[in-house]
PDB file of C-alpha atoms and ligand atoms in Angstrom:
ATOM      1  CA  MET A   6     103.302 117.240  81.647  1.00 55.00           C
ATOM      2  CA  SER A   7     106.058 118.808  83.680  1.00 61.00           C
ATOM      3  CA  VAL A   8     106.465 118.200  87.375  1.00 70.00           C
ATOM      4  CA  THR A   9     105.956 121.522  89.104  1.00 70.00           C
ATOM      5  CA  ASN A  10     104.641 120.535  92.535  1.00 74.00           C
ATOM      6  CA  HIS A  11     106.409 118.851  95.380  1.00 79.00           C
ATOM      7  CA  VAL A  12     104.805 116.108  97.400  1.00 79.00           C
ATOM      8  CA  HIS A  13     106.261 117.368 100.689  1.00 82.00           C
ATOM      9  CA  ASP A  14     104.237 120.573 100.438  1.00 87.00           C
ATOM     10  CA  PRO A  15     101.365 120.020 102.936  1.00 91.00           C
ATOM     11  CA  ARG A  16      98.719 121.416 100.569  1.00 92.00           C
ATOM     12  CA  THR A  17      99.912 119.301  97.654  1.00 92.00           C
ATOM     13  CA  ARG A  18     100.057 116.259  99.910  1.00 93.00           C
ATOM     14  CA  ALA A  19      96.482 116.837 101.117  1.00 95.00           C
ATOM     15  CA  LYS A  20      95.287 117.157  97.516  1.00 96.00           C
ATOM     16  CA  LEU A  21      97.231 114.043  96.572  1.00 96.00           C
ATOM     17  CA  LEU A  22      95.672 111.934  99.331  1.00 96.00           C
ATOM     18  CA  ALA A  23      92.183 113.128  98.365  1.00 97.00           C
ATOM     19  CA  ALA A  24      92.852 112.404  94.690  1.00 97.00           C
ATOM     20  CA  LEU A  25      94.179 108.918  95.479  1.00 97.00           C
ATOM     21  CA  TYR A  26      91.124 108.208  97.603  1.00 95.00           C
ATOM     22  CA  LEU A  27      88.778 109.305  94.820  1.00 96.00           C
ATOM     23  CA  ALA A  28      90.691 107.359  92.174  1.00 94.00           C
ATOM     24  CA  GLN A  29      90.490 104.219  94.283  1.00 91.00           C
ATOM     25  CA  GLU A  30      86.771 104.753  94.818  1.00 88.00           C
ATOM     26  CA  GLN A  31      86.292 105.099  91.070  1.00 88.00           C
ATOM     27  CA  TYR A  32      88.526 102.299  89.790  1.00 84.00           C
ATOM     28  CA  GLY A  33      88.553  99.924  92.776  1.00 80.00           C
ATOM     29  CA  TRP A  34      92.346 100.049  93.014  1.00 89.00           C
ATOM     30  CA  LEU A  35      95.245 102.300  92.012  1.00 94.00           C
ATOM     31  CA  SER A  36      96.385 100.895  88.688  1.00 94.00           C
ATOM     32  CA  PRO A  37      99.465 102.343  86.923  1.00 95.00           C
ATOM     33  CA  ASP A  38      97.012 104.228  84.716  1.00 95.00           C
ATOM     34  CA  ALA A  39      95.210 105.712  87.737  1.00 95.00           C
ATOM     35  CA  ILE A  40      98.573 106.702  89.256  1.00 97.00           C
ATOM     36  CA  GLN A  41      99.514 108.426  85.998  1.00 97.00           C
ATOM     37  CA  ARG A  42      96.207 110.306  85.853  1.00 96.00           C
ATOM     38  CA  VAL A  43      96.600 111.563  89.424  1.00 96.00           C
ATOM     39  CA  ALA A  44     100.192 112.584  88.676  1.00 96.00           C
ATOM     40  CA  ASN A  45      99.137 114.525  85.577  1.00 96.00           C
ATOM     41  CA  ARG A  46      96.307 116.221  87.407  1.00 94.00           C
ATOM     42  CA  LEU A  47      98.476 117.389  90.311  1.00 95.00           C
ATOM     43  CA  GLU A  48     101.620 118.026  88.254  1.00 94.00           C
ATOM     44  CA  LEU A  49     103.609 115.427  90.150  1.00 95.00           C
ATOM     45  CA  SER A  50     105.715 112.569  88.840  1.00 95.00           C
ATOM     46  CA  PRO A  51     104.142 109.074  88.816  1.00 96.00           C
ATOM     47  CA  GLY A  52     106.974 108.008  91.136  1.00 95.00           C
ATOM     48  CA  GLN A  53     105.994 110.619  93.722  1.00 95.00           C
ATOM     49  CA  VAL A  54     102.371 109.514  93.557  1.00 96.00           C
ATOM     50  CA  TYR A  55     103.246 105.818  93.754  1.00 96.00           C
ATOM     51  CA  THR A  56     105.606 106.339  96.701  1.00 95.00           C
ATOM     52  CA  THR A  57     102.906 108.190  98.637  1.00 95.00           C
ATOM     53  CA  ALA A  58     100.226 105.635  97.793  1.00 95.00           C
ATOM     54  CA  SER A  59     102.437 102.726  98.819  1.00 93.00           C
ATOM     55  CA  PHE A  60     103.061 104.333 102.226  1.00 90.00           C
ATOM     56  CA  TYR A  61      99.402 104.110 103.272  1.00 88.00           C
ATOM     57  CA  SER A  62      97.841 100.674 103.763  1.00 74.00           C
ATOM     58  CA  MET A  63      94.393 102.034 102.830  1.00 81.00           C
ATOM     59  CA  PHE A  64      95.497 102.368  99.216  1.00 90.00           C
ATOM     60  CA  LYS A  65      95.348  99.263  97.034  1.00 88.00           C
ATOM     61  CA  LEU A  66      98.098  98.963  94.454  1.00 91.00           C
ATOM     62  CA  LYS A  67      96.784  95.748  92.952  1.00 87.00           C
ATOM     63  CA  PRO A  68      93.286  94.481  92.222  1.00 86.00           C
ATOM     64  CA  TYR A  69      91.573  92.853  95.170  1.00 88.00           C
ATOM     65  CA  GLY A  70      88.804  90.296  95.369  1.00 90.00           C
ATOM     66  CA  LYS A  71      85.201  91.269  95.984  1.00 89.00           C
ATOM     67  CA  TYR A  72      85.761  90.442  99.651  1.00 93.00           C
ATOM     68  CA  LEU A  73      88.971  91.559 101.313  1.00 92.00           C
ATOM     69  CA  VAL A  74      89.566  89.320 104.323  1.00 95.00           C
ATOM     70  CA  GLN A  75      92.012  90.979 106.717  1.00 94.00           C
ATOM     71  CA  VAL A  76      93.241  88.787 109.534  1.00 96.00           C
ATOM     72  CA  CYS A  77      95.003  90.368 112.471  1.00 95.00           C
ATOM     73  CA  GLU A  78      98.336  88.963 113.567  1.00 94.00           C
ATOM     74  CA  GLY A  79      98.825  91.526 116.332  1.00 94.00           C
ATOM     75  CA  LEU A  80      99.877  90.547 119.843  1.00 95.00           C
ATOM     76  CA  SER A  81      96.392  90.458 121.412  1.00 95.00           C
ATOM     77  CA  CYS A  82      95.072  88.250 118.649  1.00 95.00           C
ATOM     78  CA  TYR A  83      98.137  86.053 118.891  1.00 94.00           C
ATOM     79  CA  LEU A  84      97.731  85.649 122.665  1.00 94.00           C
ATOM     80  CA  ALA A  85      94.023  84.880 122.222  1.00 94.00           C
ATOM     81  CA  GLY A  86      94.958  81.899 120.071  1.00 87.00           C
ATOM     82  CA  GLY A  87      94.312  83.609 116.763  1.00 79.00           C
ATOM     83  CA  ALA A  88      96.812  84.833 114.243  1.00 87.00           C
ATOM     84  CA  GLU A  89      98.632  81.817 112.834  1.00 92.00           C
ATOM     85  CA  PRO A  90      95.909  79.156 113.267  1.00 95.00           C
ATOM     86  CA  ILE A  91      93.294  81.508 111.817  1.00 96.00           C
ATOM     87  CA  ILE A  92      95.471  82.629 108.913  1.00 96.00           C
ATOM     88  CA  GLU A  93      96.359  79.018 108.099  1.00 97.00           C
ATOM     89  CA  HIS A  94      92.733  77.945 108.380  1.00 97.00           C
ATOM     90  CA  ILE A  95      91.431  80.643 106.059  1.00 97.00           C
ATOM     91  CA  ALA A  96      94.287  80.103 103.613  1.00 97.00           C
ATOM     92  CA  ARG A  97      93.459  76.393 103.524  1.00 97.00           C
ATOM     93  CA  ARG A  98      89.725  77.034 103.081  1.00 96.00           C
ATOM     94  CA  LEU A  99      90.242  79.588 100.305  1.00 96.00           C
ATOM     95  CA  LYS A 100      93.191  77.685  98.779  1.00 96.00           C
ATOM     96  CA  ILE A 101      95.314  80.833  98.622  1.00 97.00           C
ATOM     97  CA  LYS A 102      98.229  82.289 100.551  1.00 96.00           C
ATOM     98  CA  PRO A 103      98.146  85.656 102.338  1.00 96.00           C
ATOM     99  CA  GLY A 104      98.397  88.386  99.725  1.00 91.00           C
ATOM    100  CA  GLU A 105      96.649  86.309  97.087  1.00 93.00           C
ATOM    101  CA  THR A 106      93.199  86.445  95.521  1.00 92.00           C
ATOM    102  CA  THR A 107      91.074  83.404  94.706  1.00 93.00           C
ATOM    103  CA  PRO A 108      91.003  82.589  90.972  1.00 91.00           C
ATOM    104  CA  ASN A 109      87.296  83.536  90.815  1.00 91.00           C
ATOM    105  CA  GLY A 110      88.149  87.015  92.128  1.00 89.00           C
ATOM    106  CA  LYS A 111      85.922  86.620  95.140  1.00 94.00           C
ATOM    107  CA  PHE A 112      88.306  86.675  98.126  1.00 95.00           C
ATOM    108  CA  THR A 113      91.631  88.302  98.880  1.00 94.00           C
ATOM    109  CA  LEU A 114      93.432  87.283 102.055  1.00 96.00           C
ATOM    110  CA  GLU A 115      95.589  89.833 103.809  1.00 93.00           C
ATOM    111  CA  VAL A 116      97.416  89.803 107.142  1.00 94.00           C
ATOM    112  CA  VAL A 117      97.369  93.052 109.106  1.00 92.00           C
ATOM    113  CA  GLN A 118      98.859  94.217 112.373  1.00 91.00           C
ATOM    114  CA  CYS A 119      95.916  95.430 114.439  1.00 92.00           C
ATOM    115  CA  LEU A 120      92.236  95.987 113.782  1.00 94.00           C
ATOM    116  CA  ALA A 121      91.664  98.000 116.969  1.00 93.00           C
ATOM    117  CA  ALA A 122      89.647  95.158 118.461  1.00 94.00           C
ATOM    118  CA  CYS A 123      92.290  93.878 120.892  1.00 95.00           C
ATOM    119  CA  GLY A 124      89.758  93.452 123.745  1.00 96.00           C
ATOM    120  CA  THR A 125      87.695  91.053 121.646  1.00 96.00           C
ATOM    121  CA  ALA A 126      90.522  89.207 119.925  1.00 96.00           C
ATOM    122  CA  PRO A 127      90.973  87.291 117.745  1.00 96.00           C
ATOM    123  CA  ALA A 128      89.526  89.594 115.144  1.00 96.00           C
ATOM    124  CA  LEU A 129      89.250  89.830 111.416  1.00 96.00           C
ATOM    125  CA  ARG A 130      87.615  92.187 108.978  1.00 95.00           C
ATOM    126  CA  ILE A 131      85.821  91.527 105.714  1.00 95.00           C
ATOM    127  CA  ASN A 132      85.619  94.711 103.688  1.00 89.00           C
ATOM    128  CA  ASP A 133      84.332  97.302 106.193  1.00 87.00           C
ATOM    129  CA  GLU A 134      82.830  94.893 108.699  1.00 95.00           C
ATOM    130  CA  LEU A 135      84.708  93.806 111.830  1.00 96.00           C
ATOM    131  CA  TYR A 136      84.273  90.298 113.291  1.00 97.00           C
ATOM    132  CA  GLU A 137      85.454  89.573 116.828  1.00 97.00           C
ATOM    133  CA  ASN A 138      86.034  86.613 119.156  1.00 96.00           C
ATOM    134  CA  MET A 139      86.635  84.437 116.132  1.00 96.00           C
ATOM    135  CA  THR A 140      86.972  80.668 116.286  1.00 95.00           C
ATOM    136  CA  LEU A 141      87.690  78.276 113.438  1.00 95.00           C
ATOM    137  CA  GLU A 142      84.012  77.277 113.539  1.00 96.00           C
ATOM    138  CA  SER A 143      82.738  80.849 113.382  1.00 96.00           C
ATOM    139  CA  ILE A 144      85.142  81.538 110.521  1.00 96.00           C
ATOM    140  CA  ASP A 145      83.679  78.630 108.554  1.00 96.00           C
ATOM    141  CA  GLU A 146      80.179  80.028 109.127  1.00 96.00           C
ATOM    142  CA  LEU A 147      81.324  83.487 108.126  1.00 96.00           C
ATOM    143  CA  LEU A 148      83.012  82.315 104.921  1.00 96.00           C
ATOM    144  CA  ALA A 149      79.922  80.313 104.017  1.00 95.00           C
ATOM    145  CA  ARG A 150      77.813  83.450 104.498  1.00 95.00           C
ATOM    146  CA  PHE A 151      80.063  85.193 101.959  1.00 94.00           C
ATOM    147  CA  GLY A 152      79.614  82.374  99.490  1.00 90.00           C
ATOM    148  CA  GLN A 153      82.712  80.244 100.096  1.00 80.00           C
ATOM    149  CA  VAL A 154      81.823  76.585  99.711  1.00 65.00           C
TER     150      VAL A 154
HETATM  151  S1  FES B  23      96.021  92.859 118.014  1.00 59.73           S
HETATM  152 FE1  FES B  23      94.386  92.038 116.886  1.00 59.73          FE
HETATM  153  S2  FES B  23      92.879  93.571 116.985  1.00 59.73           S
HETATM  154 FE2  FES B  23      94.556  94.449 118.015  1.00 59.73          FE
END
C-alpha cells in the first residue's frame, strides 16, 4: 500500500485519532499489527501512525493488565504526602515496578502527572474510576477489592 496521505492534514489526523481509538477498543492495545492495519486503511506509513499514537497518553502501545493503576506524582499529590510513598507502597504490594504488569496479567502500575483531582490529593485511578484522599490503608483496601491478596 502506498503512502498517499499526510498526518499533518487536519482531516487525516482526525480520522487517524478515531481509527486508533477504535483499534484500541477492539484489540485492547495498539499492537504492531493494529498499527499496520490503521496505516493501510488510512494510506499512511506505520511510522506516521506509531508516532501519532505514542504522542497521546490515552493510547496503549503495549498490553496492559486487567486493571490499570495510575498513581499521580503531580505537585498537589506530592505535597499531600502521596506520590513516592504511594507508588512505592503499591509497587511493593503488587511486586512490580512502575510500567510493569503483574505476571498474572491482572495489574499494571503506571505513574502519571495529574489526574485532575488536585483538591482531593493524593489521588489514583484504576481503569476509569478515580480514587481520592488516598492513604496507605485505603490503598490496601482498594487493592483487596480488586482481588490483590
Ligand atoms: S497533582 Fe495529583 S491530581 Fe493533580
